[in-house]
Coordinates of C-alpha atoms in Angstrom, one line a residue:
X143 CA -0.1 28.6 -13.8
X144 CA -2.7 28.1 -11.1
X145 CA -4.8 24.9 -10.9
X146 CA -8.3 25.1 -9.9
X147 CA -8.0 21.9 -7.7
X148 CA -11.6 21.6 -6.7
X149 CA -12.4 20.9 -10.4
X150 CA -10.2 17.8 -10.3
X151 CA -11.6 16.6 -7.0
X152 CA -15.2 16.6 -7.7
X153 CA -15.4 12.9 -8.2
X154 CA -13.9 12.0 -5.0
X155 CA -15.7 11.4 -1.9
X156 CA -13.2 9.9 0.5
X157 CA -11.5 12.5 2.6
X158 CA -8.3 10.7 2.7
X159 CA -8.4 10.5 -1.3
X160 CA -9.1 14.0 -1.5
X161 CA -6.3 15.2 0.7
X162 CA -3.9 12.8 -1.3
X163 CA -4.9 14.0 -4.5
X164 CA -4.8 17.6 -3.6
X165 CA -1.1 17.1 -2.8
X166 CA -0.6 15.5 -6.3
X167 CA -2.3 18.6 -7.7
X168 CA 0.3 20.8 -5.9
X169 CA 3.2 18.9 -7.2
X170 CA 1.6 19.2 -10.8
X171 CA 1.6 22.8 -10.4
X172 CA 5.1 23.0 -9.1
X173 CA 6.3 20.9 -11.9
X174 CA 4.7 22.9 -14.6
X175 CA 5.8 26.3 -13.0
X176 CA 9.3 25.6 -12.0
X177 CA 10.0 22.8 -14.9
X178 CA 11.3 20.6 -12.0
X179 CA 10.9 17.0 -10.9
X180 CA 8.5 16.4 -7.7
X181 CA 7.7 13.3 -6.0
X182 CA 4.7 12.0 -4.0
X183 CA 5.0 9.9 -0.9
X184 CA 4.4 6.1 -1.0
X185 CA 0.9 5.8 -2.2
X186 CA -1.4 2.6 -1.9
X187 CA -3.0 1.2 -5.0
X188 CA -6.2 3.0 -5.0
X189 CA -4.4 6.4 -4.6
X190 CA -2.0 5.6 -7.4
X191 CA -5.1 4.9 -9.7
X192 CA -6.8 8.0 -8.5
X193 CA -3.6 10.0 -9.3
X194 CA -3.3 8.7 -12.8
X195 CA -6.6 9.6 -13.7
X196 CA -5.7 13.3 -12.5
X197 CA -2.1 13.4 -14.1
X198 CA -3.5 12.1 -17.5
X199 CA -5.3 15.3 -17.9
X200 CA -2.2 17.4 -17.9
X201 CA -0.5 17.4 -21.2
X202 CA 2.4 19.4 -20.0
X203 CA 3.7 16.8 -17.6
X204 CA 4.8 13.0 -17.7
X205 CA 5.0 10.7 -14.9
X206 CA 6.7 7.4 -13.5
X207 CA 5.3 5.0 -11.0
X208 CA 8.1 2.8 -9.1
X209 CA 8.0 1.0 -5.6
X210 CA 11.5 -0.7 -5.9
X211 CA 10.1 -4.2 -5.9
X212 CA 9.0 -5.8 -9.2
X213 CA 5.4 -6.5 -7.8
X214 CA 5.3 -3.3 -5.4
X215 CA 2.2 -2.6 -3.8
X216 CA 3.1 0.8 -2.5
X217 CA 4.6 3.2 -5.2
X218 CA 5.8 6.7 -5.5
X219 CA 5.1 8.8 -8.5
X220 CA 7.5 11.0 -10.0
X221 CA 6.2 13.9 -12.0
X222 CA 8.3 15.9 -14.5
X223 CA 7.8 18.1 -17.7
X224 CA 6.8 16.2 -20.9
X225 CA 10.1 16.7 -22.5
X226 CA 12.2 15.5 -19.7
X227 CA 14.1 12.1 -20.2
X228 CA 13.6 10.5 -16.8
X229 CA 16.2 8.1 -15.7
X230 CA 17.0 5.6 -12.8
X231 CA 19.2 8.0 -11.3
X232 CA 16.1 10.4 -10.7
X233 CA 14.3 7.8 -8.5
X234 CA 13.8 9.0 -5.1
X235 CA 14.0 5.4 -3.6
X236 CA 16.7 3.4 -1.6
X237 CA 16.7 -0.3 -1.1
X238 CA 17.9 -1.6 2.4
X239 CA 18.5 -5.1 3.5
X240 CA 18.3 -6.2 7.1
X241 CA 20.3 -9.3 8.4
X242 CA 20.4 -11.0 11.7
X243 CA 18.1 -13.3 13.6
X244 CA 15.0 -12.6 11.5
X245 CA 13.2 -16.0 11.8
X246 CA 10.6 -14.8 14.3
X247 CA 9.9 -11.2 12.9
X248 CA 6.9 -10.3 10.9
X249 CA 5.9 -7.2 8.8
X250 CA 4.4 -5.4 11.9
X251 CA 7.7 -5.9 13.9
X252 CA 9.8 -4.2 11.2
X253 CA 7.1 -1.4 10.4
X254 CA 6.8 -0.8 14.2
X255 CA 10.5 -0.3 14.6
X256 CA 10.7 2.2 11.8
X257 CA 7.7 4.2 13.2
X258 CA 9.3 4.1 16.5
X259 CA 12.2 6.1 14.9
X260 CA 9.8 8.7 14.3
X261 CA 9.6 7.9 10.5
X262 CA 6.0 8.4 9.1
X263 CA 4.4 5.7 7.1
X264 CA 4.2 7.5 3.9
X265 CA 8.0 7.4 3.7
X266 CA 8.1 3.6 3.9
X267 CA 7.3 1.3 0.9
X268 CA 6.9 -2.3 0.8
X269 CA 8.7 -4.7 3.2
X270 CA 9.7 -8.1 1.8
X271 CA 10.7 -11.3 3.6
X272 CA 13.4 -13.5 1.9
X273 CA 15.0 -16.6 3.2
X274 CA 18.1 -15.1 4.7
X275 CA 17.1 -11.2 5.0
X276 CA 14.5 -8.7 5.1
X277 CA 14.3 -6.1 2.2
X278 CA 12.5 -2.9 2.2
X279 CA 12.1 0.2 0.1
X280 CA 12.3 3.7 1.7
X281 CA 12.4 7.3 0.4
X282 CA 15.9 8.7 -0.1
X283 CA 15.6 11.5 2.3
X284 CA 15.4 8.9 5.3
X285 CA 17.5 6.2 4.1
X286 CA 20.7 7.3 6.0
X287 CA 18.9 8.0 9.0
X288 CA 17.6 4.3 9.2
X289 CA 21.1 3.1 8.4
X290 CA 22.6 4.7 11.3
X291 CA 19.5 4.4 13.9
X292 CA 17.9 1.1 13.1
X293 CA 19.9 -1.6 15.1
X294 CA 17.2 -3.7 16.7
X295 CA 13.7 -5.0 15.5
X296 CA 11.4 -6.2 18.2
X297 CA 14.1 -7.7 20.7
X298 CA 16.6 -8.9 18.0
X299 CA 19.8 -7.1 16.9
X300 CA 19.8 -6.7 13.1
X301 CA 22.4 -5.2 10.7
X302 CA 21.2 -2.6 8.0
X303 CA 22.9 -2.2 4.6
X304 CA 22.0 -0.3 1.5
X305 CA 21.7 -2.7 -1.7
X306 CA 21.1 -1.9 -5.3
X307 CA 17.4 -1.4 -6.3
X308 CA 18.0 -4.2 -9.0
X309 CA 18.5 -6.5 -6.3
X310 CA 15.1 -6.3 -4.6
X311 CA 13.2 -8.8 -7.1
X312 CA 10.0 -9.9 -6.3
X313 CA 8.3 -10.3 -2.9
X314 CA 6.8 -14.1 -2.6
X315 CA 3.8 -13.7 -0.4
X316 CA 3.5 -16.8 1.7
X317 CA 0.2 -17.8 3.4
X318 CA -2.7 -20.3 3.9
X319 CA -5.9 -20.8 2.4
X320 CA -9.2 -21.5 4.3
X321 CA -12.5 -22.7 2.8
X322 CA -15.6 -21.1 4.0
X323 CA -19.3 -21.8 3.4
X324 CA -21.2 -18.5 3.7
X325 CA -24.9 -17.5 3.1
X326 CA -23.9 -14.4 1.1
X327 CA -20.7 -12.3 0.3
X328 CA -21.4 -9.6 2.6
X329 CA -18.4 -7.7 4.0
X330 CA -19.5 -8.1 7.9
X331 CA -20.2 -11.8 7.1
X332 CA -16.9 -12.7 5.7
X333 CA -15.1 -10.5 8.2
X334 CA -16.9 -12.6 10.9
X335 CA -16.1 -15.8 9.3
X336 CA -12.5 -14.8 8.7
X337 CA -11.6 -13.9 12.2
X338 CA -14.2 -16.1 14.1
X339 CA -16.2 -13.0 15.4
X340 CA -20.0 -12.6 15.8
X341 CA -21.7 -10.8 13.1
X342 CA -22.3 -7.9 15.5
X343 CA -18.7 -7.6 16.2
X344 CA -17.8 -7.5 12.6
X345 CA -20.5 -5.0 12.1
X346 CA -18.9 -2.7 14.6
X347 CA -15.5 -2.9 13.1
X348 CA -16.8 -1.9 9.7
X349 CA -19.1 0.7 11.1
X350 CA -15.9 2.3 13.1
X351 CA -14.0 2.7 9.8
X352 CA -11.4 -0.1 10.9
X353 CA -12.1 -2.3 7.6
X354 CA -10.9 -1.5 4.2
X355 CA -11.7 -3.3 0.9
X356 CA -8.9 -2.8 -1.9
X357 CA -7.3 -0.3 0.2
X358 CA -10.3 2.0 0.7
X359 CA -12.2 2.5 3.9
X360 CA -15.4 0.6 3.7
X361 CA -18.1 1.6 6.6
X362 CA -21.2 -0.5 4.9
X363 CA -21.3 -4.1 6.2
X364 CA -23.8 -5.0 3.5
X365 CA -21.2 -4.4 0.7
X366 CA -21.0 -7.5 -1.6
X367 CA -17.5 -8.7 -2.2
X368 CA -16.2 -10.3 -5.4
X369 CA -13.3 -12.7 -6.1
X370 CA -9.9 -11.0 -5.9
X371 CA -11.0 -8.5 -3.3
X372 CA -8.7 -7.7 -0.4
X373 CA -9.9 -7.0 3.0
X374 CA -7.9 -5.5 5.8
X375 CA -9.0 -5.2 9.3
X376 CA -7.2 -3.0 11.7
X377 CA -4.9 -5.1 14.2
X378 CA -6.3 -8.2 12.8
X379 CA -4.6 -8.6 9.5
X380 CA -5.6 -9.1 6.0
X381 CA -7.4 -11.9 3.7
X382 CA -8.1 -12.2 0.1
X383 CA -11.2 -13.6 -1.7
X384 CA -9.0 -16.1 -3.5
X385 CA -11.8 -17.9 -5.2
X386 CA -15.5 -18.4 -5.3
X387 CA -16.3 -22.1 -5.9
X388 CA -20.0 -22.2 -6.5
X389 CA -22.9 -23.2 -4.3
X390 CA -23.6 -26.0 -2.2
X391 CA -27.0 -28.0 -2.5
X392 CA -28.6 -25.7 0.0
X393 CA -27.7 -22.7 -2.0
X394 CA -24.8 -21.6 0.3
X395 CA -21.6 -20.0 -1.4
X396 CA -18.3 -21.9 -1.1
X397 CA -15.4 -19.6 -1.0
X398 CA -11.6 -19.9 -0.3
X399 CA -9.8 -17.1 1.3
X400 CA -6.2 -16.5 1.5
X401 CA -4.3 -15.2 4.6
X402 CA -0.8 -13.7 4.1
X403 CA 1.5 -15.4 6.8
X404 CA 3.5 -12.2 7.0
X405 CA 0.8 -9.9 7.4
X406 CA 0.7 -6.1 7.1

């Protein structure tokens, strides 16, 4: 079977999404023709949703989505023939636990150390911080390499061990709230307020493709945000529109935003 991939990509405009979905279609083609299990790399939530909309159009296959943690943000999709009985042993994931002096480490420290080993981001899932350890999910094909080569994060010596996937549990996201009063819910204004920038600085970040809304790059500063939207700004972190609290007497908008303290 040869899939006309362009037919399934017509509704996509973002080049990153197109590239990722073309790869998904390649895997569908392999699965159908070879009756084998294929796997994506770790995908962000918007790419998982885009993949589901494509996969659901093929009666010959089924699929499973898993990221290890109960509330995983980044997930791998396993694609297999419709008649195959998919089991946990088929999961292409490994759970690793880091122990040592982790108190002053954050997400970027751990991710930076992994990337420093030459591992690409697509092979790394979520990283969760717990009271006495850091847990992470990686693709099976790089797990042994990490076990033997990751011995330091930032300036701290750490020990890495494999743990059962069932021991991952749920990531508890700690953070702080900040109340803002803004004239509008425009992306550029909220980025400026969230990071104490001028409006022109925020506009430049957005126009440069350094800002994402719900994991998709957004280059329009006038885009209006809604309650629940997640904004990430390259090298500055993330914030979420936690709540829109109505209007002031002067008609300005009261909002509460949430900053994760262990940012990605």
